[in-house]
XYZ file of C-alpha atoms in Angstrom:
405
model
C 4.207 -74.201 -116.095
C 2.754 -71.172 -116.650
C -0.038 -72.474 -118.695
C -0.940 -75.114 -115.904
C -1.129 -72.482 -113.272
C -3.508 -70.772 -115.407
C -5.713 -74.068 -115.836
C -5.839 -74.563 -112.236
C -6.815 -71.084 -111.147
C -9.411 -71.167 -113.671
C -10.725 -74.877 -112.788
C -10.537 -73.842 -108.660
C -12.794 -70.548 -109.778
C -15.311 -73.041 -112.073
C -15.181 -75.324 -108.939
C -16.199 -72.618 -106.461
C -18.717 -71.150 -108.272
C -20.316 -74.377 -108.864
C -19.747 -75.292 -104.465
C -21.356 -71.411 -104.248
C -24.377 -72.534 -106.540
C -24.910 -75.864 -104.876
C -25.218 -74.528 -101.498
C -27.439 -71.821 -102.165
C -29.704 -74.451 -103.938
C -29.554 -76.528 -100.781
C -30.692 -73.596 -98.898
C -33.117 -72.866 -101.006
C -34.559 -76.250 -100.356
C -34.051 -76.554 -96.383
C -36.888 -76.907 -94.590
C -37.709 -75.532 -90.928
C -36.559 -77.222 -88.084
C -38.402 -77.823 -84.692
C -35.947 -77.073 -81.652
C -37.838 -78.966 -79.576
C -38.254 -82.157 -81.315
C -35.323 -83.998 -80.216
C -36.337 -87.330 -78.535
C -34.737 -86.613 -74.722
C -36.067 -83.411 -74.320
C -39.851 -83.737 -74.954
C -42.512 -84.082 -72.411
C -46.120 -84.021 -72.860
C -48.942 -81.864 -71.927
C -48.099 -78.029 -70.560
C -44.500 -78.503 -70.131
C -44.000 -79.510 -73.885
C -46.610 -76.352 -74.707
C -44.546 -74.218 -72.435
C -41.228 -75.082 -74.162
C -42.332 -74.633 -77.681
C -43.668 -70.939 -76.749
C -40.014 -70.446 -75.294
C -38.147 -71.662 -78.181
C -40.373 -70.565 -80.931
C -41.920 -67.255 -79.945
C -40.544 -63.727 -81.383
C -41.385 -62.318 -77.673
C -39.124 -62.047 -74.993
C -38.778 -65.074 -72.813
C -40.077 -62.956 -69.561
C -42.983 -62.023 -71.768
C -43.703 -65.808 -72.599
C -43.283 -66.480 -68.806
C -45.473 -63.548 -67.599
C -48.466 -64.653 -69.868
C -48.277 -68.150 -69.435
C -48.696 -67.278 -65.634
C -51.434 -64.548 -66.355
C -53.258 -67.261 -67.818
C -53.339 -69.168 -64.504
C -51.066 -71.661 -65.600
C -48.302 -73.099 -63.475
C -44.732 -73.672 -63.703
C -42.392 -75.349 -61.150
C -38.330 -74.576 -60.708
C -37.538 -77.477 -62.299
C -39.363 -76.991 -65.596
C -37.759 -73.798 -65.562
C -34.254 -74.706 -64.794
C -34.616 -77.967 -67.507
C -35.530 -75.030 -70.133
C -32.594 -72.796 -69.332
C -30.006 -75.743 -69.591
C -31.722 -76.737 -72.947
C -31.206 -73.335 -74.176
C -27.816 -73.244 -72.738
C -27.019 -76.390 -75.195
C -28.026 -74.404 -77.828
C -26.197 -71.314 -77.088
C -29.241 -69.037 -76.568
C -27.453 -67.774 -73.619
C -29.798 -64.277 -73.191
C -32.918 -66.286 -73.143
C -31.558 -68.473 -70.479
C -30.488 -65.898 -68.389
C -33.732 -64.251 -68.739
C -35.478 -67.738 -67.265
C -33.512 -67.685 -64.350
C -33.817 -64.157 -63.636
C -37.694 -64.105 -63.532
C -37.089 -67.307 -61.362
C -35.570 -65.555 -58.887
C -37.473 -62.540 -58.893
C -40.691 -64.909 -58.563
C -39.459 -66.851 -55.755
C -35.573 -66.558 -54.802
C -35.745 -69.404 -52.434
C -36.267 -71.622 -55.167
C -32.849 -70.926 -56.609
C -30.109 -73.626 -55.896
C -26.152 -72.874 -55.771
C -26.175 -74.480 -59.103
C -28.952 -71.690 -60.470
C -27.102 -69.289 -59.014
C -23.758 -70.227 -60.123
C -24.771 -70.485 -63.952
C -27.061 -66.672 -63.730
C -23.563 -65.322 -62.572
C -21.544 -67.057 -65.313
C -24.630 -66.093 -68.030
C -24.414 -62.473 -66.355
C -20.905 -62.358 -67.032
C -21.096 -64.143 -70.545
C -23.511 -61.367 -72.180
C -23.214 -58.237 -69.649
C -19.827 -58.178 -68.611
C -18.129 -58.021 -65.444
C -19.156 -54.421 -64.317
C -23.057 -56.111 -64.295
C -21.947 -59.633 -63.044
C -20.299 -57.370 -60.001
C -23.179 -55.258 -59.178
C -25.314 -58.563 -59.424
C -22.901 -59.921 -56.610
C -22.761 -57.318 -54.024
C -26.902 -57.492 -54.312
C -26.715 -61.059 -53.014
C -27.571 -61.138 -49.139
C -27.284 -65.427 -48.577
C -24.113 -66.990 -48.404
C -25.027 -69.591 -50.601
C -25.858 -67.524 -53.503
C -22.598 -65.151 -53.003
C -20.400 -68.670 -52.276
C -21.780 -69.998 -55.763
C -21.695 -66.449 -57.486
C -17.872 -66.306 -56.737
C -16.201 -68.489 -58.540
C -17.662 -67.803 -62.508
C -16.802 -64.048 -61.744
C -13.107 -65.500 -60.333
C -13.047 -67.628 -63.818
C -13.707 -64.364 -65.653
C -10.982 -62.234 -64.201
C -8.355 -65.055 -64.714
C -9.694 -65.355 -68.326
C -9.190 -61.687 -68.909
C -5.904 -62.069 -66.873
C -6.943 -59.018 -64.313
C -4.701 -59.729 -61.375
C -5.928 -57.160 -59.643
C -9.559 -57.919 -59.531
C -8.597 -61.569 -58.842
C -6.900 -61.032 -55.966
C -9.239 -58.927 -54.381
C -11.941 -61.114 -54.926
C -9.624 -63.897 -53.803
C -9.268 -62.102 -50.430
C -13.059 -61.284 -50.296
C -13.414 -65.088 -50.374
C -11.289 -65.724 -47.740
C -12.587 -63.140 -45.513
C -16.117 -64.816 -46.031
C -15.083 -68.252 -45.564
C -15.822 -68.949 -49.229
C -12.262 -70.450 -50.355
C -12.341 -73.769 -48.836
C -12.034 -75.935 -52.198
C -9.342 -76.549 -54.273
C -11.099 -74.940 -57.708
C -10.910 -70.758 -56.851
C -6.524 -71.641 -55.930
C -6.395 -73.569 -58.869
C -7.437 -70.573 -60.615
C -5.294 -68.208 -59.440
C -2.394 -70.425 -59.887
C -3.414 -70.384 -63.796
C -3.719 -66.563 -63.690
C -0.021 -66.573 -62.426
C 1.322 -68.801 -64.855
C -0.579 -66.855 -67.642
C 0.973 -63.643 -66.327
C 4.311 -64.958 -65.636
C 3.800 -64.366 -61.975
C 5.791 -67.470 -61.278
C 7.324 -66.399 -57.678
C 3.286 -66.146 -56.960
C 2.475 -69.770 -57.201
C 4.391 -71.285 -54.457
C 2.809 -69.155 -52.275
C -0.808 -69.954 -53.095
C 0.448 -73.883 -52.362
C 1.516 -72.885 -49.163
C -1.809 -70.957 -48.342
C -3.787 -74.328 -49.400
C -1.635 -76.319 -47.094
C -1.990 -73.579 -44.092
C -5.882 -73.805 -44.850
C -5.857 -77.768 -45.190
C -7.148 -77.208 -49.119
C -6.069 -80.469 -50.496
C -4.029 -80.382 -53.828
C -5.239 -82.358 -56.921
C -3.544 -83.139 -60.067
C -3.866 -79.654 -61.511
C -2.537 -78.187 -58.308
C 0.522 -80.412 -58.734
C 0.827 -79.889 -62.298
C 0.682 -75.770 -62.107
C 2.895 -76.279 -59.238
C 5.353 -78.365 -61.082
C 5.473 -75.691 -63.895
C 6.004 -72.735 -61.919
C 9.160 -74.849 -60.492
C 10.461 -75.267 -63.372
C 10.308 -71.834 -64.722
C 11.804 -70.639 -61.528
C 14.741 -73.468 -60.658
C 14.988 -76.002 -63.300
C 14.226 -79.463 -63.197
C 15.646 -80.432 -59.907
C 12.700 -78.364 -57.655
C 10.171 -80.038 -59.852
C 11.876 -83.834 -59.229
C 11.205 -82.557 -55.343
C 7.310 -81.627 -56.278
C 7.003 -84.577 -58.379
C 8.161 -87.042 -55.355
C 5.192 -85.394 -53.073
C 2.723 -85.644 -55.823
C 3.745 -89.518 -55.968
C 3.618 -89.746 -52.565
C 0.366 -88.326 -52.204
C -2.339 -90.914 -51.384
C -4.982 -89.102 -52.800
C -3.875 -87.962 -55.938
C -2.737 -90.252 -58.996
C 0.069 -89.728 -60.978
C -1.667 -89.866 -64.407
C -0.257 -88.870 -68.228
C -0.717 -85.017 -68.206
C 1.710 -84.928 -65.021
C 4.167 -87.202 -66.604
C 3.778 -84.844 -69.583
C 4.152 -81.727 -67.365
C 7.714 -83.187 -66.120
C 9.130 -84.526 -69.771
C 8.117 -81.286 -71.031
C 10.532 -79.403 -68.234
C 12.989 -82.085 -68.744
C 12.864 -80.905 -72.454
C 13.126 -77.607 -71.634
C 16.054 -78.205 -69.344
C 17.721 -80.132 -72.647
C 17.615 -83.379 -70.356
C 16.318 -85.314 -73.349
C 16.752 -88.537 -72.209
C 14.995 -88.103 -68.622
C 11.940 -86.734 -70.904
C 12.188 -89.752 -73.249
C 11.778 -91.868 -70.039
C 9.002 -90.082 -68.526
C 7.071 -90.046 -71.771
C 7.343 -93.732 -71.935
C 5.767 -94.098 -68.740
C 2.972 -91.842 -69.453
C 2.280 -93.954 -72.469
C 1.586 -96.770 -70.035
C -1.161 -94.274 -68.164
C -2.992 -93.782 -71.507
C -6.628 -95.009 -71.875
C -8.500 -96.622 -74.789
C -11.217 -94.062 -74.107
C -9.207 -90.775 -74.403
C -7.296 -90.201 -77.938
C -6.462 -86.559 -76.838
C -3.631 -87.610 -74.882
C -2.233 -90.006 -77.336
C -2.029 -86.785 -79.666
C -0.631 -84.701 -76.764
C 2.391 -87.127 -76.337
C 2.903 -87.636 -80.634
C 3.291 -83.489 -80.631
C 6.211 -84.259 -77.193
C 7.927 -86.696 -79.334
C 7.978 -84.675 -82.321
C 9.620 -81.958 -80.100
C 12.469 -84.566 -79.398
C 12.483 -85.512 -82.907
C 11.670 -89.246 -81.504
C 10.327 -90.448 -84.998
C 9.867 -94.473 -83.291
C 7.885 -92.571 -80.570
C 5.667 -90.669 -82.970
C 5.080 -93.617 -85.226
C 4.281 -96.101 -81.950
C 1.750 -93.497 -80.564
C 0.135 -93.105 -84.001
C -0.882 -96.933 -83.876
C -1.514 -97.142 -80.431
C -4.265 -94.226 -81.255
C -5.942 -96.353 -83.341
C -6.891 -98.643 -80.750
C -9.137 -95.670 -79.202
C -12.942 -96.379 -79.308
C -13.862 -92.871 -80.707
C -13.949 -92.016 -84.412
C -10.428 -90.090 -85.552
C -11.029 -86.628 -86.037
C -9.746 -84.275 -88.713
C -7.524 -82.570 -86.005
C -5.946 -86.010 -85.140
C -4.834 -86.257 -88.609
C -3.592 -82.887 -88.867
C -1.750 -83.123 -86.047
C 0.262 -86.363 -87.304
C 0.522 -85.085 -90.643
C 1.972 -82.020 -89.031
C 4.232 -84.031 -86.869
C 5.688 -86.268 -90.192
C 6.165 -82.913 -91.898
C 8.047 -81.608 -89.176
C 10.590 -84.949 -88.821
C 10.995 -84.960 -92.654
C 9.036 -87.994 -93.593
C 7.380 -86.539 -96.362
C 6.321 -89.844 -97.625
C 4.581 -91.006 -94.627
C 2.766 -87.888 -94.128
C 1.898 -88.608 -97.509
C 0.424 -92.252 -96.652
C -1.183 -90.550 -93.130
C -2.807 -88.115 -95.682
C -4.539 -90.317 -97.985
C -5.733 -92.515 -95.468
C -7.540 -89.294 -94.313
C -8.935 -89.030 -97.911
C -10.410 -92.440 -97.578
C -12.506 -91.959 -94.941
C -13.175 -88.083 -94.368
C -16.975 -87.112 -94.178
C -15.575 -83.336 -95.046
C -13.024 -82.331 -97.513
C -10.778 -80.072 -94.693
C -8.545 -78.243 -96.866
C -6.484 -77.426 -93.552
C -4.857 -81.047 -93.976
C -3.944 -80.860 -96.841
C -2.638 -77.505 -96.600
C 0.289 -78.882 -94.302
C 1.753 -80.824 -96.989
C 1.090 -78.234 -99.497
C 3.608 -76.470 -97.252
C 5.549 -78.917 -96.993
C 6.096 -79.088 -101.245
C 6.430 -74.970 -101.784
C 9.224 -74.852 -99.213
C 10.973 -77.741 -100.514
C 10.763 -76.483 -103.952
C 8.273 -78.886 -105.061
C 5.937 -76.700 -106.771
C 4.951 -79.390 -109.583
C 3.746 -81.818 -106.365
C 2.050 -78.631 -104.933
C -0.100 -78.205 -108.042
C -1.230 -81.402 -108.529
C -2.195 -81.684 -104.600
C -4.132 -78.797 -105.703
C -6.165 -79.390 -108.608
C -6.830 -83.063 -106.192
C -8.205 -80.989 -103.552
C -11.028 -79.468 -106.203
C -11.645 -82.386 -107.847
C -12.492 -84.283 -104.445
C -14.654 -81.179 -103.469
C -12.277 -79.298 -101.521
C -12.233 -75.732 -101.566
C -8.869 -73.594 -101.207
C -8.584 -71.392 -98.686
C -6.429 -68.014 -98.362
C -3.937 -69.968 -96.755
C -3.763 -72.517 -99.908
C -3.042 -69.801 -102.126
C -0.556 -67.995 -99.660
C 1.286 -71.577 -99.875
C 1.366 -71.666 -104.038
C 2.215 -68.256 -104.401
C 5.171 -67.847 -101.746
C 6.176 -71.027 -103.382
C 5.813 -69.874 -106.797
C 8.141 -66.541 -106.245
C 10.544 -68.652 -104.086
C 11.029 -70.724 -107.268
């Protein structure tokens, strides 16, 4: 056994060195890429030229635009808008912000509500909330202020800054900006994330008082809060209201929210019945929902449901992802179905384009916990033979298994 381990470690080191050498050789042969060359983004004439300069210049985007105009050339707001969106798509946020800042400085009347929202979002992302708040305070028109509120609120929610979020929400109410569902949903997400469940029903009451329509997310958050506060009975009241709301359709996400509350309340039979209803709401265009329900059936120790959803998920149009296989292998391992997990793993191996070591690591962990170190070592050798590169988790699992045995 010890000799096998030494062979395993030597083999892995040799293959890791070979992989590193191969990557370096690829890197040395790589060719320069023109980032503006994708077919859907190219236009002829001066628009193409400006885009090339912005994408390829070592100068700041502001300097490129200034020089362009100083040469007597014109640029339209729509063209600037397009380039900024392309930069965002490539995660070049600083350049995108420079374009919108320059555009606003040249002619603020050309800025749309969407432009202001994106500019505010980029400002928060790059410079933080303080600079974004200063920018918000300098805005004068109601259109620009209203558009800039939501990105700022979203940032506060993400940071779980209740004080600033509530202050901004009060300001939005005072200015008459809180007239859509989204800011109220943001506040409810914040209260759920910070365990302030009692505040969620208050938000719902405010929405109803102001005739703000509830959407699916509103009802889901409301049900979750009621589940934390009063249990399943109060959640059923909210669900019935949602079911009778002619403007909202009860989909798989709402049924899963209800099933999860039943699960937490120990109402297993009810949870399974609701999940079976959720299955009927699934679409052949969205595989995520299938795996969400698979994880719930796993929590309910319902093997039949897990297998049924796995087979049904294969009918979805899009390609099965590595994350999907990880979810299924993990679920089967939790259910003690090691042989079936091995079958799913082999299926993944047969179609994977990149050998993601996280998938076999799940099976490796199951072997190590069960004391099957022979199978664990064989699987690790198999990973290396297939071109996989073990990560720290791989070695951690093996070390813990060796120590345990």
